[in-house]
XYZ file of N, CA and C in Angstrom:
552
model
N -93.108 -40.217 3.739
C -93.036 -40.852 5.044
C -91.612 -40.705 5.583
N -91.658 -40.310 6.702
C -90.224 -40.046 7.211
C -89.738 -41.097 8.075
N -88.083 -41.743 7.768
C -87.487 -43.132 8.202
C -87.958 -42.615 9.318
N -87.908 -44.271 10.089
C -88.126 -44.535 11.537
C -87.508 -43.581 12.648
N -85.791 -43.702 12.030
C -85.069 -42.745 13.032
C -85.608 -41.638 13.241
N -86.063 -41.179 12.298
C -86.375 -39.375 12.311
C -87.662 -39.063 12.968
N -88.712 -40.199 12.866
C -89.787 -40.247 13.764
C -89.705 -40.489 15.128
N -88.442 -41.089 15.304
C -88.381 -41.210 16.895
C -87.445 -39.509 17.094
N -86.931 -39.170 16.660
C -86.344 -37.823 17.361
C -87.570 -36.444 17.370
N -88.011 -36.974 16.514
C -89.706 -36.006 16.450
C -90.166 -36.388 17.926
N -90.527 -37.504 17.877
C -91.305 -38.237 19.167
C -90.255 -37.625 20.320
N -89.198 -37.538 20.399
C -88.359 -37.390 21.446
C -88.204 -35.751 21.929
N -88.124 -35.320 20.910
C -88.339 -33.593 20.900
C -89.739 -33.686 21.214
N -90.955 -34.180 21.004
C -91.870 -33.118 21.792
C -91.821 -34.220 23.387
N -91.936 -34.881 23.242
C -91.708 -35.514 25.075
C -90.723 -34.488 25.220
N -89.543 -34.493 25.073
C -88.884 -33.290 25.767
C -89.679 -31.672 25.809
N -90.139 -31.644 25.086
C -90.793 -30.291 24.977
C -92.111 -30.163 25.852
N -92.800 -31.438 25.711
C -94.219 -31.020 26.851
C -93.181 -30.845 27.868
N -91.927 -31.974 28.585
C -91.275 -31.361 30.097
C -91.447 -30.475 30.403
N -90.404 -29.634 28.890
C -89.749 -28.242 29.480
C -91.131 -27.412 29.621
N -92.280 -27.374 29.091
C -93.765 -27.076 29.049
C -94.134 -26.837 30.514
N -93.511 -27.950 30.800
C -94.645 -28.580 32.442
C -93.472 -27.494 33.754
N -92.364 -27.363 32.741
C -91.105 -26.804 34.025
C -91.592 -24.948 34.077
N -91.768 -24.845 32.708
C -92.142 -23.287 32.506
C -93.200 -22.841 33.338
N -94.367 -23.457 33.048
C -95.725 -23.455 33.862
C -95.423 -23.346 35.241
N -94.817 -24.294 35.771
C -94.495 -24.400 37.261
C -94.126 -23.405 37.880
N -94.681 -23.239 39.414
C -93.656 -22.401 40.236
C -92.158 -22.520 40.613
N -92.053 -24.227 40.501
C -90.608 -24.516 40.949
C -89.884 -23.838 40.117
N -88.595 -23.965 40.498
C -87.529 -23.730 39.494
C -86.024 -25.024 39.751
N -86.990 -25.848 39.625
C -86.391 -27.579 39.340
C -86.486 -27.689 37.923
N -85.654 -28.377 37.205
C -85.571 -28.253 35.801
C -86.339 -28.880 34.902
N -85.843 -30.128 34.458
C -86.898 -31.306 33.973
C -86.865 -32.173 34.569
N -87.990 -32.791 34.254
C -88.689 -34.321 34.238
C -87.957 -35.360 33.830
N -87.513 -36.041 34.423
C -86.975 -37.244 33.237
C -88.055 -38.010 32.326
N -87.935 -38.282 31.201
C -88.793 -38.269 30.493
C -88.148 -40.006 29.706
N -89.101 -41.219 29.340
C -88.835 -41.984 28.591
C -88.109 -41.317 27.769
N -87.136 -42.395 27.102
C -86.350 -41.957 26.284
C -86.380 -42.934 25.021
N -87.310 -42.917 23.784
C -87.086 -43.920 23.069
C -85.824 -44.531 22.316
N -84.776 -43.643 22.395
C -84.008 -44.221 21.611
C -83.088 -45.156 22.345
N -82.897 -45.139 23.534
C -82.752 -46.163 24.968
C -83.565 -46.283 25.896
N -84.309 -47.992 25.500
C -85.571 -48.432 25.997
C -85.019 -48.841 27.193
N -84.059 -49.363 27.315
C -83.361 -49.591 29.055
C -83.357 -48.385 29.864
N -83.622 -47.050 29.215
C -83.350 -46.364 30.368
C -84.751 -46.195 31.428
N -84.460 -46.295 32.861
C -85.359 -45.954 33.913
C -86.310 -44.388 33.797
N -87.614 -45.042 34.245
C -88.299 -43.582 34.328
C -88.219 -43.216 35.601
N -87.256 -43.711 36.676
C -87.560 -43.276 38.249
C -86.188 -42.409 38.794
N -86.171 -41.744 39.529
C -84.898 -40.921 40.167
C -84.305 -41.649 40.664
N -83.075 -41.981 41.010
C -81.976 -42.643 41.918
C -81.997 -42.032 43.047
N -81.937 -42.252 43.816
C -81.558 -42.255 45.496
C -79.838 -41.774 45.332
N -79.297 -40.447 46.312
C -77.989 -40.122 46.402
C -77.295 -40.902 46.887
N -75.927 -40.905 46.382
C -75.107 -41.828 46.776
C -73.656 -40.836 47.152
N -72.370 -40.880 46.642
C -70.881 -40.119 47.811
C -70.761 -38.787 46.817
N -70.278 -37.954 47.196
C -70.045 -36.760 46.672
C -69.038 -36.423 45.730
N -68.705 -36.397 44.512
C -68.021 -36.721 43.651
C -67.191 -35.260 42.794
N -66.057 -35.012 42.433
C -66.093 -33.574 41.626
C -65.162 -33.682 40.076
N -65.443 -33.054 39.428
C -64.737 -32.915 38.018
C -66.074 -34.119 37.348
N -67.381 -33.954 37.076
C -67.813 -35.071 36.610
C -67.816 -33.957 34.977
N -67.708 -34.640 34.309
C -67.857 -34.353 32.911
C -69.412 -34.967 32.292
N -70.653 -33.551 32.252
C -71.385 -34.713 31.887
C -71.760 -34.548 30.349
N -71.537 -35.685 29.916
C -71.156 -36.472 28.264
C -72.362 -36.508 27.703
N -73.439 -37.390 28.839
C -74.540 -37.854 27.860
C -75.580 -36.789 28.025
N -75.810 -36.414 29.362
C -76.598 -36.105 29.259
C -76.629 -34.309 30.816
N -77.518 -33.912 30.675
C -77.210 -32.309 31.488
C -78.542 -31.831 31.669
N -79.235 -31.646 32.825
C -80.411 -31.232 33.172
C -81.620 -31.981 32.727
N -82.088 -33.244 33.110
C -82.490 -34.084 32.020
C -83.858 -34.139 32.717
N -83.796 -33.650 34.184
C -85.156 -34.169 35.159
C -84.859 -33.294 36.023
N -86.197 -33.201 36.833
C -85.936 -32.279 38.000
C -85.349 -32.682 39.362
N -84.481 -32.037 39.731
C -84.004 -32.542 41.078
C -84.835 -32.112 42.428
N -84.802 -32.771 43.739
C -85.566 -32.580 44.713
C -85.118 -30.829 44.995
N -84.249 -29.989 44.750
C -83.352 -29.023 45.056
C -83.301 -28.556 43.836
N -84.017 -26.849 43.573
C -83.972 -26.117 42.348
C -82.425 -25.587 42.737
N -81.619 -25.744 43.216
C -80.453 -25.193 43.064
C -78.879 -26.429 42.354
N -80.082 -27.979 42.205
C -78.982 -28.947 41.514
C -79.638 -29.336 40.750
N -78.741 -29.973 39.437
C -79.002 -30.438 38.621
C -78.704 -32.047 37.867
N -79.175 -32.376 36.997
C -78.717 -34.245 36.754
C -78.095 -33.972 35.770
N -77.105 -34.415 35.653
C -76.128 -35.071 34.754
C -75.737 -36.724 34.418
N -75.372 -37.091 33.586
C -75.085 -38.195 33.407
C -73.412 -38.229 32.375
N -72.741 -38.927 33.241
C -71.363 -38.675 32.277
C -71.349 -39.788 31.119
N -70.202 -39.701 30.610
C -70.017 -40.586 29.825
C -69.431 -42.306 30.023
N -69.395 -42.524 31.251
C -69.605 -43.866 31.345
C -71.073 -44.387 31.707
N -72.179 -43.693 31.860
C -73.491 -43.807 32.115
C -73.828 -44.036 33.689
N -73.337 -42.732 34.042
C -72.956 -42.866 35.544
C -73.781 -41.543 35.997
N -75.147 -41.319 36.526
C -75.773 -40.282 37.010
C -75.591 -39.509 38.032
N -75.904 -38.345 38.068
C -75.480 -37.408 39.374
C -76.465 -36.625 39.274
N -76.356 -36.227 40.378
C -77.500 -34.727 40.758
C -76.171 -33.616 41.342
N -75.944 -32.550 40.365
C -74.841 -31.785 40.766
C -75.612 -30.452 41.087
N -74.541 -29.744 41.941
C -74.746 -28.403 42.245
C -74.983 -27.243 41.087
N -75.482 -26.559 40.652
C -75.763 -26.043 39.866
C -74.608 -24.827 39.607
N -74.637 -24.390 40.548
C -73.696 -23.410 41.058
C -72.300 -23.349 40.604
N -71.654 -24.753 40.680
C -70.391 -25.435 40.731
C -70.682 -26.011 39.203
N -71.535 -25.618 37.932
C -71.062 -26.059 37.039
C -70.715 -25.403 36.055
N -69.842 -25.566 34.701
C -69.168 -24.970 33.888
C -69.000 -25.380 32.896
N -68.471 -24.585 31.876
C -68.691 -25.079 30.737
C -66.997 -25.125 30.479
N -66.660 -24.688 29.047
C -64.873 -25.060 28.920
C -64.543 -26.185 28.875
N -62.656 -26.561 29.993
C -61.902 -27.705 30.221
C -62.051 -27.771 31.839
N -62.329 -29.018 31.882
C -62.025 -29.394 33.339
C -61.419 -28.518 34.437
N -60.600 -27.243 34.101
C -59.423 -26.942 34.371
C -59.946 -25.380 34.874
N -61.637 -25.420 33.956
C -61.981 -23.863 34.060
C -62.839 -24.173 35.144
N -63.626 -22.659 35.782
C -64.192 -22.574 37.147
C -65.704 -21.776 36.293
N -66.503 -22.535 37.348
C -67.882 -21.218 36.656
C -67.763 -20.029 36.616
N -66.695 -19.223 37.533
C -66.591 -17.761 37.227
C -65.808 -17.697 35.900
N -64.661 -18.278 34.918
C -64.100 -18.151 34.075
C -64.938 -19.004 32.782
N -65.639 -19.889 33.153
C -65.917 -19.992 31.936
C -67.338 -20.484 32.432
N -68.686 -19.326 32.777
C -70.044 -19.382 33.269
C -70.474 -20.598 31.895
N -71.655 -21.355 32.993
C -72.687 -21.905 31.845
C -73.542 -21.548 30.841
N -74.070 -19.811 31.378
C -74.928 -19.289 30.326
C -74.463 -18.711 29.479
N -73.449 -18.220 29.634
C -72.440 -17.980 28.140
C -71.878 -19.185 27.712
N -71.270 -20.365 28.279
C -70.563 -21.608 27.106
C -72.285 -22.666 26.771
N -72.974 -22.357 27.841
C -74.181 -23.753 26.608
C -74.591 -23.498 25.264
N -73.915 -23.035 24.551
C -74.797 -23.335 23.591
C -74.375 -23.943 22.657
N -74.877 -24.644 21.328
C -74.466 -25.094 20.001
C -74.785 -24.421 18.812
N -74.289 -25.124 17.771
C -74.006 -24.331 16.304
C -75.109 -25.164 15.596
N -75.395 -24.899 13.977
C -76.184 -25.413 13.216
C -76.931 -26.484 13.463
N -77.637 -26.269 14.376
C -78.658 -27.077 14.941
C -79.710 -26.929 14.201
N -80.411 -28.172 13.697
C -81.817 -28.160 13.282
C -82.927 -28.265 13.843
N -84.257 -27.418 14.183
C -85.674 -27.127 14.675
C -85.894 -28.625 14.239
N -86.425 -29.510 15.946
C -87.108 -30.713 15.472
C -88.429 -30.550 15.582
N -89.500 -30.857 14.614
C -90.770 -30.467 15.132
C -91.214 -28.939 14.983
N -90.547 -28.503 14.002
C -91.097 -27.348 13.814
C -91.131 -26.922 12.301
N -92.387 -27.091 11.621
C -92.960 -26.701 10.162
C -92.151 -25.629 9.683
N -91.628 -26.055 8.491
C -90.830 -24.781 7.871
C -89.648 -24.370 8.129
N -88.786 -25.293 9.054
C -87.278 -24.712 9.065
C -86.383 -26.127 8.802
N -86.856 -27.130 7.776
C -86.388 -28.249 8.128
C -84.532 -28.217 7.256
N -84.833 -26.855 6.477
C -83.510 -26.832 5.658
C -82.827 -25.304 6.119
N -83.089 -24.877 7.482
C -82.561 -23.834 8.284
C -81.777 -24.223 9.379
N -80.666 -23.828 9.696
C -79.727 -24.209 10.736
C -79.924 -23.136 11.554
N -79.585 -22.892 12.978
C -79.593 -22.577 14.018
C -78.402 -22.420 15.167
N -78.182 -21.262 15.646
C -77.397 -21.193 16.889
C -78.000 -20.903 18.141
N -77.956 -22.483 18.994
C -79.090 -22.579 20.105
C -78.306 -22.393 21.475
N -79.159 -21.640 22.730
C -78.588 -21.619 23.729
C -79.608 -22.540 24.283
N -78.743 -23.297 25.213
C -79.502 -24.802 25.728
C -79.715 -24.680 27.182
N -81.243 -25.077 27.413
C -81.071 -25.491 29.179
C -80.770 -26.728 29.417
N -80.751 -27.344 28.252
C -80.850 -29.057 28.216
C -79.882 -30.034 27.679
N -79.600 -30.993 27.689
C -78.875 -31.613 26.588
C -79.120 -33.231 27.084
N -79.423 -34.238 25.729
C -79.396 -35.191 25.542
C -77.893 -35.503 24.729
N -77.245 -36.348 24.737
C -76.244 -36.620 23.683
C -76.667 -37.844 23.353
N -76.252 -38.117 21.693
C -76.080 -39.395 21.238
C -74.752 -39.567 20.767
N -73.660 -40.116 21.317
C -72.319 -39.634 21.067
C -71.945 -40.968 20.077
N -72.314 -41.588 19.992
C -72.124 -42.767 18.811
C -72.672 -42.589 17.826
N -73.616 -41.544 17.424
C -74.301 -41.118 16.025
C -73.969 -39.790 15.916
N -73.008 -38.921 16.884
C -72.602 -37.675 16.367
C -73.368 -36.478 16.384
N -74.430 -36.698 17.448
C -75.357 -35.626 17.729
C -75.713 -35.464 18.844
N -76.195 -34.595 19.473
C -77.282 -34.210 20.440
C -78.815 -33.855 20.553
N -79.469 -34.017 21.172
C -80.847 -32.962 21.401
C -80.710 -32.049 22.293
N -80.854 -30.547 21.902
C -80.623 -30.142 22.908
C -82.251 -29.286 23.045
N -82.498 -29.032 24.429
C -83.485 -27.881 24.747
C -82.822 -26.581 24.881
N -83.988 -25.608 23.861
C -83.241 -24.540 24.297
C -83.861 -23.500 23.367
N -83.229 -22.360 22.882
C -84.148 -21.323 21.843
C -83.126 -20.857 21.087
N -83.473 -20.622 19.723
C -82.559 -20.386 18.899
C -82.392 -18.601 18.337
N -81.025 -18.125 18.645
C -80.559 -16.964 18.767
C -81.184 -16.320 17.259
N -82.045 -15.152 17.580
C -82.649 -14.536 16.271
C -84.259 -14.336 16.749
N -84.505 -15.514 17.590
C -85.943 -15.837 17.920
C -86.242 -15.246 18.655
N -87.215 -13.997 18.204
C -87.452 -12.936 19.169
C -88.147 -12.992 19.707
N -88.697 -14.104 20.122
C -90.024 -15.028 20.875
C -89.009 -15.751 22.036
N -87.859 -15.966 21.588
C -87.204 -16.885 22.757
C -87.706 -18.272 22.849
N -88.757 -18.618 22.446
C -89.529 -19.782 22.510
C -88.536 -20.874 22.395
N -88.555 -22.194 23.643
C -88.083 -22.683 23.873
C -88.486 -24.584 23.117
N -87.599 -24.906 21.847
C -87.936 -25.699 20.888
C -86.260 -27.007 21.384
N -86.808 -27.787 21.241
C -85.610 -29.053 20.401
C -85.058 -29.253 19.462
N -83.642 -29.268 19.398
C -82.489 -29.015 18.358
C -82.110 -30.372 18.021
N -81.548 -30.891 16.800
C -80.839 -31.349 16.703
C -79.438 -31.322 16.131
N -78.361 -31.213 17.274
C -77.121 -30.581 16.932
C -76.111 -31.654 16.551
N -75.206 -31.587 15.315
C -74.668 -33.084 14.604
C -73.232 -32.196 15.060
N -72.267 -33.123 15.345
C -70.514 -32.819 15.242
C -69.770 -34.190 14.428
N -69.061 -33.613 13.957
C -67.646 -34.657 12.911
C -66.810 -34.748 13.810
N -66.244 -33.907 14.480
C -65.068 -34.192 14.950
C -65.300 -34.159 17.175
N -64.082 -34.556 17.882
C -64.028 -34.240 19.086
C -64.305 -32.838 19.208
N -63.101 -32.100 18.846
C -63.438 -30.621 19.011
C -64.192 -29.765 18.256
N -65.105 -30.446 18.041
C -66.663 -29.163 17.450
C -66.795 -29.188 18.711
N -67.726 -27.801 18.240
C -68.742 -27.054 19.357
C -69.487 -27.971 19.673
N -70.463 -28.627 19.181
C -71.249 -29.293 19.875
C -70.770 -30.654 20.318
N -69.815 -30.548 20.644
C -69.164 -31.834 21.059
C -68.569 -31.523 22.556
N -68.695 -30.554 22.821
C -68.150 -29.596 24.045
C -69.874 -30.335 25.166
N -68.726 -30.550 26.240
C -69.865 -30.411 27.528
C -69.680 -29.846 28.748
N -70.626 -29.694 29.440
C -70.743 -29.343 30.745
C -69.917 -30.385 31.719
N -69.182 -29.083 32.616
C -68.275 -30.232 33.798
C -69.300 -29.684 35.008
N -69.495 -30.553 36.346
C -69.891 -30.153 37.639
C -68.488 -30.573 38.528
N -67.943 -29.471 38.892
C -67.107 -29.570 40.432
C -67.754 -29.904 41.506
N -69.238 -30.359 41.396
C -69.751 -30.617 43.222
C -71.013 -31.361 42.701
N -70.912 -32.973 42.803
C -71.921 -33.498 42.354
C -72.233 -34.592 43.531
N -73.457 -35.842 42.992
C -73.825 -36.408 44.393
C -73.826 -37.675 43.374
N -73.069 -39.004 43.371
C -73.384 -39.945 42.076
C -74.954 -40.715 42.984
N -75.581 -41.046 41.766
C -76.694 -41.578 42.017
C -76.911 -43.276 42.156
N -78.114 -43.694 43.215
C -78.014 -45.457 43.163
C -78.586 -45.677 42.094
């Protein structure tokens, strides 16, 4: 029987996974769903209404988490638990300091030894995942991220769970938006 914790990140990886399911299928090209989140029962299942235009947001917790009204922005949530719907365009990976042309998102998203949640047979295999997604749990030293793990010649798009020790691991690295909208 597997502890509680580990059943809720199972549970949490496939809710994230039917999303990204429901985003693939789709014609849009709006990202995800916001999706309950069991491991924070306070969090809202509804979109915020835009609020002033904001730039340099660092987002901490969380990065593409739901779909925005606009396939060209995306949600973030920083690390004071402060939501945005940012420009997609205008985001980056690196230091604050870098621009999406110097340091693009689809080359910096990704993480290191990430473990397949929910997937038979790789439970003692690590992984280097490129992410459309990211949940953080920054007080337990991990993330979930969405995304497919480099090797997978299927590309098939699975839930990671990526652990860091220190500030400067890789997976401790996030996405900045220069052009965001904070949310009510």
């Amino acid at each position: 029987m597997l502890p509680a914790r580990e059943r809720v990140l199972i549970i949490l990886g496939a809710l994230l996974n039917l999303c990204f399911l429901q985003r693939v299928g789709s014609t849009q090209s709006g990202l995800f769903k916001r999706v309950y989140d069991p491991m924070h029962p306070g969090n809202s299942n509804t979109k915020p209404g835009p609020k002033a235009t904001v730039k340099n947001v660092h987002c901490g917790n969380e990065f593409a988490s739901y779909a925005s009204k606009d396939s060209k922005t995306v949600s973030c949530m920083d690390y004071g638990a402060k939501k945005y719907n940012c420009d997609l365009s205008q985001c980056h990976g690196g230091a604050q300091t870098d621009t999406p042309k110097s340091s693009p998102i689809n080359l910096q998203l990704y993480f290191e030894n990430c473990q397949a949640l929910g997937v038979a047979g790789t439970e003692k295999s690590t992984f280097l995942v490129y992410a459309y997604s990211y949940l953080a749990r920054n007080k337990d030293g991990h993330l979930v991220a969405n995304g497919f793990a480099v090797g997978d010649s299927t590309e098939s798009v699975h839930q990671f769970k990526c652990p860091w020790k220190d500030r400067t691991d890789r997976n401790n690295m996030r996405v900045w938006c220069d052009k965001c909208s904070e949310l009510v």
